[in-house]
Each structure stands twice: as C-alpha cells, then as structure tokens.
C-alpha cells in the first residue's frame, strides 16, 4: 500500500456568515425578536443601577418607542445607552462564556438578542447610542452581511448629538415577509395589535413599575393578574387568600436564586352557565387563567394551562373552564441570568431545569388547594359569593408586601429555609341526606319471573322491579 501524497493542512473552521445569520433567526418569531430589543432597553436601565432603587416604581421616567411601516423599523429609548467598554458584548455575535455578567438582574445571557432581532427583519441597520461621554454610531450594511471575509463592523463618532443617554436602532432593507406584516393597510393592524398584547403581558410587571412603551404612537397598558386577598376570615376561621411560597435556591455555581410563588383566585368561581359559556364562546377570561413565570421582572411564560406548569400532573386535574378563576405567578430572581430557568429566546421555560422542577412541585401543591375548592363547591356558587365579598384584588407586588404580615411555616422535605403560607379555604357543610341506596344481586330468571308477576304489559328494568317490590312491602309495613 502506497502512502498518500496529499498535503494535509489545517481546515478553515470559521463560520459562514450567511449560514450563521439565517440559523440565528430561524427559530424566533418576529414578535419575540422585538421583545428581545425591549429586554435590552430594560437591561440598560438595570446597568444604570436605578432599577432596584427604593420605591415601588423604580423604572419611572424610562421609556421605549417602537415604530414600523413598510420601509423601516425603529426602536429608541432613554435607558442609559451602550458604554463603549461594553461594545464588544453588545455587537459581537455571541458572548464570551468566560465573561462575568455585565450587571446583576439582567436577562441577557448569550449576546445574540439584538443581532438576531436585526437580522430577523432586514439586511441593514444604523445604531446610535449615547452613554455618558461615549456617543457613537454603528453601521451594518447588506454588503457587510454578504461579505463572508469581513467580520468587523464600522463604528464612528456620532455626528449629531443625542439629547439624553439612550439608544436608537433603525433597521432597513426589510425582507419581503416583514414588509407585509409591518404594512398596517395590508395587515389590517393585526400585527400591531398582537405585539401590543404581548408587551402588555410579558412586560406587565415592569410597566407596573413605571416603564413606558409606545407602539406606533399608542401607549401600552400593563395586563397583570391580581389575586383575591381577604383580610377578614369567616366565623370558622376560613378565608379566601392565595397560597404563597418563598425560598432561596443555591445553584451549582454558587449563585442564589430567589423564588416567590403565589396562586389563588382572580374572581369568584364560575357557575355552570358561565362554564358552558366559556366552552361555547371562548371568552377572554379563560385566556387569563393558569400560570405566569417571571424571571428578573420579565414574564417568560404567560397564563400557561398545560403540563409544563403542572396541570394534569400528580393529582392536579387537567385544565378545564371550571378553573377559569385560578391563576398563579412564580417569580425567579438572580444576579446571574444564566442561572434562570429560561430558554434562549427568553420567552419560554426550561422544563428540564432542576430549579424549575423544584419550584413546580410547590406550584402543583398550591394549585391543588384551589382546584379542590372549586370541585367541592361545584353547583353551589351562590353560597360562595359571601366568601369572596371580603376580598380585594392585589397585584403580585402588593401580595409580596402583604406577605410580611402573614405567618409562614417551614416546609418539610424542601430546601433549607423554604417557607410557605397555606390558607384555610372554606369547605361546604356536610349535608346528611334522608335517602339511602339499596342494591342487591338476583339471577336473571328470578328477576324476569318477578317482573312478569308485577308488570302486565311492559319490559321493566331490574331497578324498576326492585323499586316496585320495595313500594309494595312499604305499603304493607305501613298498614
């Protein structure tokens, strides 16, 4: 066998830019890409150190404006801008895994959100930013995207001064499918409405804390899920309040993850007519039942009613419209966003996360209290109205404040320091019935013989035969 004369040399393993860009955007929806850009705005506020200052509205005064039409997409904010020392983090395709988190409390992990959003929409982009004394602009052109050998993005000082610290991103050369969705005349305003709804739910907790988002001129209002909290117990000590759980998880990398969970009723339990109406009409209320998962103030899952959040598992029934009044929120907070149980899109939960699975056990436990209550009082909703009349609707943040007045108890077979509050929900009174069921077995021939004797011209069922026999003997015993 002769030895090969092929001159083996190192193989070029550099990424193909066009492939990288196309794969980066394939598995993310357009709406999610825009939410990524809003995440970056909020992360900018967090970097400033003001987002976690004292007060219930730490995002007050910060805003983001989203505008789009057939020609361009633009998002601008006053959220602190991108300081030059973070330029590599912001503009490089991916984040160096050896770098520490840029700031505590952010959600960005992989360093792809802004780039992925840009390339999802078009092939060119102008980014202008000001952060303190740093003020510059970055240009990404379609020629740069097509040039496989050039990975350096041009940067230059900003010609015109910005009025305050912040960032403006303008995307051009929009793809044909994006143009169609941004054209309100062609789309009928559907995309704008859908985006508006997503922002109102996934950013509800940040909007409640003062952040303002404007989409094509319309201010987005938060749509959060308050829970009923009654301060006055009934005579027997029972009360309509949410189940609460609080814990601190220590991750393998030594980070602390704060978990706070609340599940309860958003309204009185529905009547049978309301349940049937939900099934027939699919009204809005059923869309707001289920679990919302929050990671560092961002809702990564909204009103989920599947096995992902425990429905239909471990003695918890599958979601049914009779449970439209039940809603839950579980919050995860961590300085290192890589430890949060989110997917790469930050719009989903990593169901395999040990952290999430541990929290899910308590989600099911709390949910079971309220599905059991609903089942016990089914068909007796008029009797429950008084129980709910003492309660007020509290937001998630208000519940966390009110929790300081409650007596939490330690949780056995859980992590050290975990505590929970289990409300004593009302139970229906035991009703002693004056009726008893009688059952017994007899042969078919004997039943037929008695039926022929008791009934002349019919084909009675065995239960009819048994009831006629009892009535005859009762009449005789009563004489």
XYZ file of N, CA and C in Angstrom, residues 70-250:
543
model
N -43.829 50.139 6.137
C -43.341 49.326 5.020
C -41.845 49.502 4.774
N -41.287 50.649 5.183
C -39.901 50.927 4.828
C -38.887 50.608 5.905
N -39.229 50.881 7.180
C -38.239 50.733 8.240
C -38.880 50.256 9.537
N -37.998 49.806 10.408
C -38.360 49.524 11.801
C -37.436 50.358 12.669
N -37.986 50.977 13.711
C -37.151 51.784 14.605
C -37.569 51.558 16.051
N -36.580 51.448 16.919
C -36.817 51.425 18.357
C -35.829 52.384 18.998
N -36.339 53.288 19.815
C -35.485 54.249 20.507
C -35.840 54.240 21.989
N -34.862 54.575 22.831
C -35.102 54.567 24.272
C -34.222 55.593 24.961
N -34.486 55.803 26.232
C -33.640 56.662 27.064
C -33.103 55.855 28.244
N -32.718 54.632 27.957
C -32.407 53.645 29.004
C -30.913 53.499 29.307
N -30.153 54.558 29.091
C -28.762 54.537 29.531
C -27.730 54.361 28.447
N -28.125 53.871 27.277
C -27.178 53.692 26.192
C -26.204 52.546 26.411
N -25.283 52.402 25.443
C -24.292 51.325 25.478
C -22.914 51.950 25.668
N -22.351 51.874 26.875
C -20.999 52.436 27.062
C -19.994 51.711 26.186
N -18.949 52.423 25.766
C -18.002 51.840 24.813
C -17.326 50.597 25.361
N -17.092 50.526 26.652
C -16.407 49.346 27.185
C -17.263 48.083 27.081
N -18.566 48.249 26.754
C -19.431 47.086 26.535
C -19.730 46.864 25.055
N -19.022 47.557 24.176
C -19.333 47.459 22.750
C -19.122 46.049 22.212
N -18.068 45.379 22.664
C -17.843 44.015 22.174
C -18.956 43.098 22.630
N -19.400 43.268 23.872
C -20.523 42.469 24.374
C -21.778 42.725 23.547
N -22.001 43.994 23.184
C -23.236 44.363 22.502
C -23.256 43.941 21.037
N -22.101 44.041 20.337
C -22.114 43.878 18.888
C -21.469 42.596 18.395
N -20.764 41.893 19.240
C -20.169 40.640 18.810
C -21.243 39.566 18.678
N -21.048 38.642 17.737
C -22.004 37.554 17.521
C -21.824 36.481 18.601
N -22.423 36.716 19.745
C -22.289 35.778 20.848
C -21.430 36.360 21.949
N -21.631 35.858 23.152
C -20.921 36.387 24.319
C -19.866 35.399 24.780
N -18.704 35.910 25.113
C -17.630 35.085 25.652
C -18.115 34.458 26.958
N -18.196 33.120 27.030
C -18.732 32.480 28.243
C -17.890 32.744 29.472
N -16.649 33.194 29.299
C -15.803 33.473 30.449
C -16.063 34.820 31.084
N -16.864 35.653 30.417
C -17.138 36.978 30.957
C -18.167 36.902 32.067
N -17.958 37.690 33.079
C -18.938 37.776 34.160
C -20.155 38.545 33.664
N -21.316 38.398 34.327
C -22.485 39.177 33.920
C -22.175 40.667 33.907
N -22.699 41.360 32.904
C -22.449 42.791 32.783
C -23.006 43.545 33.981
N -24.195 43.143 34.447
C -24.816 43.763 35.614
C -25.754 42.754 36.233
N -25.989 42.895 37.516
C -26.908 41.978 38.190
C -28.339 42.318 37.822
N -29.175 41.276 37.715
C -30.592 41.490 37.469
C -30.989 41.580 36.018
N -30.076 41.369 35.082
C -30.403 41.396 33.665
C -30.987 40.045 33.241
N -31.446 39.957 31.974
C -31.894 38.672 31.441
C -31.043 38.212 30.262
N -30.274 39.117 29.647
C -29.426 38.725 28.521
C -28.311 37.797 28.967
N -28.138 36.692 28.220
C -27.136 35.690 28.586
C -26.175 35.432 27.440
N -26.691 35.255 26.228
C -25.903 34.713 25.129
C -25.307 35.763 24.202
N -25.721 37.010 24.338
C -25.155 38.060 23.495
C -25.603 37.988 22.052
N -26.824 37.527 21.809
C -27.303 37.412 20.428
C -28.622 38.137 20.206
N -29.264 38.632 21.258
C -30.619 39.165 21.141
C -30.755 40.288 20.146
N -29.936 41.340 20.283
C -30.055 42.487 19.396
C -29.722 42.107 17.957
N -28.632 41.362 17.763
C -28.246 40.971 16.399
C -29.303 40.085 15.752
N -29.823 39.150 16.539
C -30.846 38.252 15.997
C -32.084 39.036 15.580
N -32.487 40.017 16.387
C -33.666 40.813 16.056
C -33.449 41.618 14.780
N -32.262 42.201 14.641
C -31.959 42.997 13.447
C -32.023 42.128 12.194
N -31.331 41.004 12.220
C -31.259 40.150 11.028
C -32.574 39.427 10.760
N -33.448 39.356 11.752
C -34.778 38.793 11.522
C -35.596 39.699 10.610
N -35.309 41.013 10.685
C -36.141 41.977 9.970
C -35.543 42.443 8.650
N -34.235 42.686 8.620
C -33.660 43.247 7.395
C -32.167 43.029 7.306
N -31.556 43.610 6.270
C -30.137 43.370 5.997
C -29.266 44.588 6.260
N -29.852 45.681 6.751
C -29.028 46.841 7.087
C -29.571 47.494 8.346
N -28.676 48.195 9.039
C -29.076 48.751 10.321
C -28.153 49.898 10.716
N -28.720 50.924 11.334
C -27.964 52.019 11.925
C -28.280 52.053 13.417
N -27.228 51.996 14.241
C -27.391 52.020 15.688
C -26.675 53.245 16.233
N -27.416 54.121 16.893
C -26.845 55.312 17.513
C -27.039 55.197 19.018
N -25.998 55.514 19.770
C -26.109 55.369 21.222
C -25.284 56.422 21.932
N -25.770 56.807 23.108
C -25.030 57.729 23.967
C -25.082 57.204 25.386
N -23.905 57.129 26.014
C -23.803 56.717 27.407
C -22.720 57.560 28.061
N -23.162 58.570 28.794
C -22.194 59.479 29.388
C -21.407 60.203 28.312
N -20.082 60.112 28.376
C -19.229 60.780 27.382
C -19.090 59.969 26.099
N -19.533 58.726 26.098
C -19.471 57.885 24.892
C -20.686 58.159 24.019
N -20.435 58.528 22.757
C -21.515 58.785 21.809
C -21.029 58.388 20.417
N -21.604 57.314 19.886
C -21.112 56.784 18.619
C -22.246 56.099 17.868
N -21.951 55.738 16.603
C -22.937 55.034 15.786
C -22.278 53.867 15.064
N -23.059 52.836 14.885
C -22.594 51.587 14.272
C -23.437 51.334 13.032
N -22.783 50.986 11.929
C -23.491 50.743 10.666
C -23.304 49.302 10.220
N -24.416 48.635 9.979
C -24.395 47.286 9.402
C -25.100 47.377 8.051
N -24.399 47.059 6.990
C -24.960 47.163 5.644
C -25.206 45.783 5.054
N -26.002 45.746 4.008
C -26.249 44.477 3.319
C -24.962 43.942 2.709
N -24.045 44.854 2.311
C -22.754 44.413 1.763
C -21.933 43.696 2.840
N -22.018 44.199 4.068
C -21.294 43.551 5.163
C -21.863 42.144 5.420
N -23.180 42.029 5.367
C -23.812 40.720 5.583
C -23.376 39.730 4.507
N -23.235 40.205 3.260
C -22.886 39.311 2.151
C -21.395 39.003 2.073
N -20.565 39.791 2.744
C -19.110 39.599 2.679
C -18.688 38.580 3.731
N -18.331 37.386 3.302
C -18.011 36.297 4.229
C -16.673 36.514 4.944
N -15.821 37.380 4.409
C -14.485 37.547 4.989
C -14.398 38.707 5.982
N -15.383 39.564 5.969
C -15.316 40.770 6.800
C -16.254 40.627 8.002
N -15.675 40.543 9.195
C -16.478 40.423 10.418
C -16.394 41.688 11.270
N -15.655 42.674 10.833
C -15.544 43.912 11.589
C -16.664 44.875 11.186
N -17.360 45.422 12.185
C -18.474 46.331 11.941
C -17.989 47.770 12.095
N -18.224 48.625 11.105
C -17.744 50.012 11.174
C -18.389 50.787 12.330
N -17.577 51.566 13.029
C -18.032 52.418 14.127
C -17.422 53.802 13.931
N -18.203 54.836 14.214
C -17.687 56.196 14.105
C -18.376 57.088 15.139
N -17.752 58.230 15.480
C -18.393 59.150 16.420
C -19.721 59.652 15.859
N -20.640 59.957 16.742
C -21.961 60.436 16.317
C -21.856 61.879 15.832
N -22.378 62.144 14.630
C -22.316 63.491 14.062
C -23.231 64.453 14.828
N -24.487 64.044 14.991
C -25.448 64.899 15.693
C -25.625 64.385 17.113
N -25.654 65.300 18.069
C -25.710 64.928 19.472
C -27.105 64.453 19.869
N -27.138 63.428 20.694
C -28.396 62.932 21.241
C -28.732 63.729 22.496
N -30.026 63.880 22.771
C -30.459 64.746 23.871
C -30.272 64.098 25.235
N -30.240 62.773 25.310
C -30.056 62.082 26.586
C -29.481 60.699 26.331
N -28.999 60.076 27.389
C -28.428 58.734 27.250
C -29.489 57.757 26.782
N -29.151 57.014 25.760
C -30.089 56.034 25.225
C -29.579 55.470 23.916
N -30.434 54.715 23.251
C -30.050 54.040 22.006
C -31.190 54.115 21.002
N -30.839 54.299 19.742
C -31.813 54.246 18.643
C -31.319 53.233 17.615
N -32.185 52.303 17.242
C -31.869 51.282 16.245
C -32.850 51.437 15.089
N -32.321 51.616 13.885
C -33.152 51.737 12.687
C -32.759 50.614 11.730
N -33.719 49.747 11.417
C -33.469 48.615 10.527
C -34.075 48.915 9.162
N -33.286 48.763 8.092
C -33.764 48.963 6.725
C -33.552 47.720 5.885
N -33.773 47.843 4.581
C -33.704 46.687 3.672
C -34.510 45.523 4.238
N -35.757 45.827 4.609
C -36.608 44.817 5.242
C -36.919 43.686 4.271
N -36.999 42.485 4.811
C -37.354 41.334 3.994
C -38.835 41.428 3.586
N -39.150 40.795 2.484
C -40.488 40.921 1.909
C -41.581 40.512 2.892
N -41.363 39.404 3.608
C -42.374 38.949 4.564
C -42.552 39.914 5.715
N -41.472 40.597 6.108
C -41.547 41.569 7.192
C -42.310 42.808 6.736
N -42.060 43.232 5.506
C -42.770 44.394 4.960
C -44.278 44.165 5.020
N -44.708 42.972 4.654
C -46.139 42.660 4.643
C -46.738 42.752 6.044
N -45.988 42.333 7.049
C -46.515 42.366 8.420
C -46.498 43.782 8.996
N -45.531 44.605 8.565
C -45.444 45.971 9.061
C -46.405 46.915 8.361
N -46.966 46.500 7.248
C -47.884 47.354 6.486
C -49.277 47.239 7.104
N -49.681 48.243 7.895
C -50.970 48.169 8.587
C -52.140 48.141 7.612
N -51.984 48.794 6.453
C -53.065 48.778 5.470
C -53.277 47.368 4.922
N -52.173 46.656 4.668
C -52.273 45.293 4.137
C -52.595 44.291 5.233
N -52.024 44.513 6.416
C -52.163 43.574 7.525
C -53.440 43.802 8.324
N -54.062 44.963 8.134
C -55.275 45.268 8.880
C -55.009 45.606 10.345
N -53.763 45.930 10.681
C -53.427 46.264 12.054
C -53.276 45.064 12.968
N -53.327 43.861 12.390
C -53.264 42.652 13.225
C -51.921 42.534 13.941
N -50.810 42.774 13.226
C -49.502 42.612 13.852
C -49.316 43.611 14.987
N -49.708 44.853 14.760
C -49.577 45.855 15.815
C -50.367 45.442 17.051
N -51.583 44.959 16.853
C -52.420 44.536 17.973
C -51.803 43.359 18.721
N -51.264 42.403 17.957
C -50.648 41.231 18.577
C -49.406 41.628 19.368
N -48.576 42.487 18.801
C -47.386 42.949 19.501
C -47.768 43.726 20.760
N -48.767 44.564 20.644
C -49.260 45.346 21.778
C -49.669 44.410 22.923
N -50.411 43.345 22.605
C -50.872 42.395 23.624
C -49.700 41.674 24.280
N -48.714 41.285 23.485
C -47.557 40.577 24.041
C -46.775 41.467 24.999
N -46.593 42.727 24.630
C -45.870 43.641 25.509
C -46.656 43.881 26.795
N -47.977 43.991 26.677
C -48.803 44.279 27.852
C -48.790 43.130 28.852
N -48.525 41.909 28.382
C -48.484 40.763 29.297
C -47.058 40.432 29.728
N -46.128 40.313 28.776
C -44.768 39.892 29.118
C -43.974 40.981 29.839
N -44.378 42.242 29.686
C -43.704 43.329 30.391
C -44.630 43.974 31.424
N -45.701 43.271 31.800
C -46.695 43.848 32.707
C -46.075 44.296 34.022
N -45.164 43.510 34.570
C -44.618 43.817 35.889
C -43.652 44.993 35.834
N -42.991 45.165 34.688
C -42.112 46.320 34.524
C -42.932 47.570 34.221
N -43.988 47.424 33.422
C -44.873 48.557 33.154
C -45.531 49.025 34.447
N -45.904 48.090 35.311
C -46.474 48.451 36.618
C -45.473 49.225 37.468
N -44.194 49.027 37.198
C -43.145 49.700 37.974
C -42.663 50.992 37.313
N -43.419 51.475 36.324
C -43.131 52.797 35.786
C -42.581 52.857 34.377
N -42.122 51.743 33.812
C -41.580 51.764 32.451
C -42.704 52.048 31.465
N -42.400 52.787 30.394
C -43.418 53.143 29.413
C -42.985 52.680 28.029
N -43.880 51.971 27.339
C -43.622 51.505 25.980
C -44.699 52.069 25.067
N -44.276 52.613 23.931
C -45.194 53.201 22.958
C -44.994 52.487 21.631
N -46.070 51.955 21.059
C -46.020 51.233 19.786
C -46.810 52.015 18.746
N -46.118 52.510 17.739
C -46.745 53.322 16.679
C -47.697 54.372 17.262
N -47.222 55.036 18.310
C -47.970 56.146 18.895
C -48.902 55.780 20.026
N -49.157 54.501 20.263
C -50.085 54.071 21.311
C -49.325 53.578 22.542
N -49.687 54.092 23.702
C -49.064 53.677 24.954
C -49.602 52.301 25.350
N -48.715 51.394 25.715
C -49.108 50.040 26.115
C -49.419 50.036 27.607
N -50.598 49.537 27.955
C -51.002 49.422 29.347
C -50.716 47.997 29.848
N -50.272 47.864 31.097
C -49.966 46.519 31.619
C -51.222 45.689 31.814
N -51.084 44.383 31.606
C -52.194 43.459 31.833
C -51.699 42.348 32.758
N -51.729 42.633 34.037
C -51.266 41.659 35.026
C -52.457 40.944 35.635
N -52.183 39.938 36.477
C -53.243 39.116 37.039
C -53.276 39.270 38.559
N -54.090 40.199 39.094
C -54.211 40.327 40.542
C -54.981 39.148 41.136
N -54.734 38.872 42.405
C -55.381 37.759 43.103
C -56.219 38.290 44.263
N -57.296 37.571 44.586
C -58.183 37.974 45.680
C -57.520 37.675 47.018
N -57.521 38.684 47.881
C -56.916 38.548 49.202
C -57.898 39.123 50.218
N -58.466 38.254 51.067
C -59.421 38.681 52.090
C -58.712 38.787 53.432
N -58.875 39.909 54.106
C -58.279 40.100 55.427
C -59.179 39.592 56.542
N -60.497 39.569 56.288
C -61.454 39.184 57.325
C -61.847 37.723 57.152
N -61.464 36.851 58.102
C -61.844 35.440 57.989
C -63.313 35.234 58.308
N -63.872 34.135 57.832
C -65.235 33.766 58.180
C -65.304 33.350 59.647
N -66.510 33.070 60.128
C -66.692 32.728 61.536
C -65.891 31.499 61.946
N -65.702 30.586 61.008
C -64.971 29.363 61.327
C -63.459 29.506 61.094
N -63.001 30.725 60.792
C -61.574 30.957 60.613
C -61.066 30.738 59.201
N -61.942 30.337 58.283
C -61.517 30.139 56.898
C -61.509 31.468 56.163
N -60.732 31.533 55.072
C -60.579 32.805 54.368
C -60.096 32.545 52.940
N -60.523 33.391 52.015
C -60.068 33.317 50.624
C -58.786 34.142 50.490
N -57.670 33.461 50.442
C -56.359 34.081 50.261
C -55.512 33.186 49.373
N -54.468 33.716 48.750
C -53.601 32.875 47.911
C -52.673 32.008 48.744
N -52.249 30.926 48.132
C -51.168 30.097 48.676
C -49.860 30.763 48.288
N -48.916 30.854 49.242
C -47.648 31.534 48.996
C -46.478 30.620 49.359
N -45.391 30.786 48.639
C -44.176 30.001 48.895
C -42.979 30.889 48.622
N -41.978 30.796 49.508
C -40.789 31.624 49.360
C -39.557 30.780 49.683
N -38.536 30.886 48.851
C -37.324 30.086 49.071
C -36.143 30.747 48.381
N -34.947 30.352 48.807
C -33.705 30.751 48.155
C -32.955 29.489 47.764
N -32.760 29.299 46.467
C -32.058 28.133 45.953
C -30.593 28.479 45.715
N -29.726 27.584 46.084
C -28.294 27.742 45.816
C -27.937 26.873 44.603
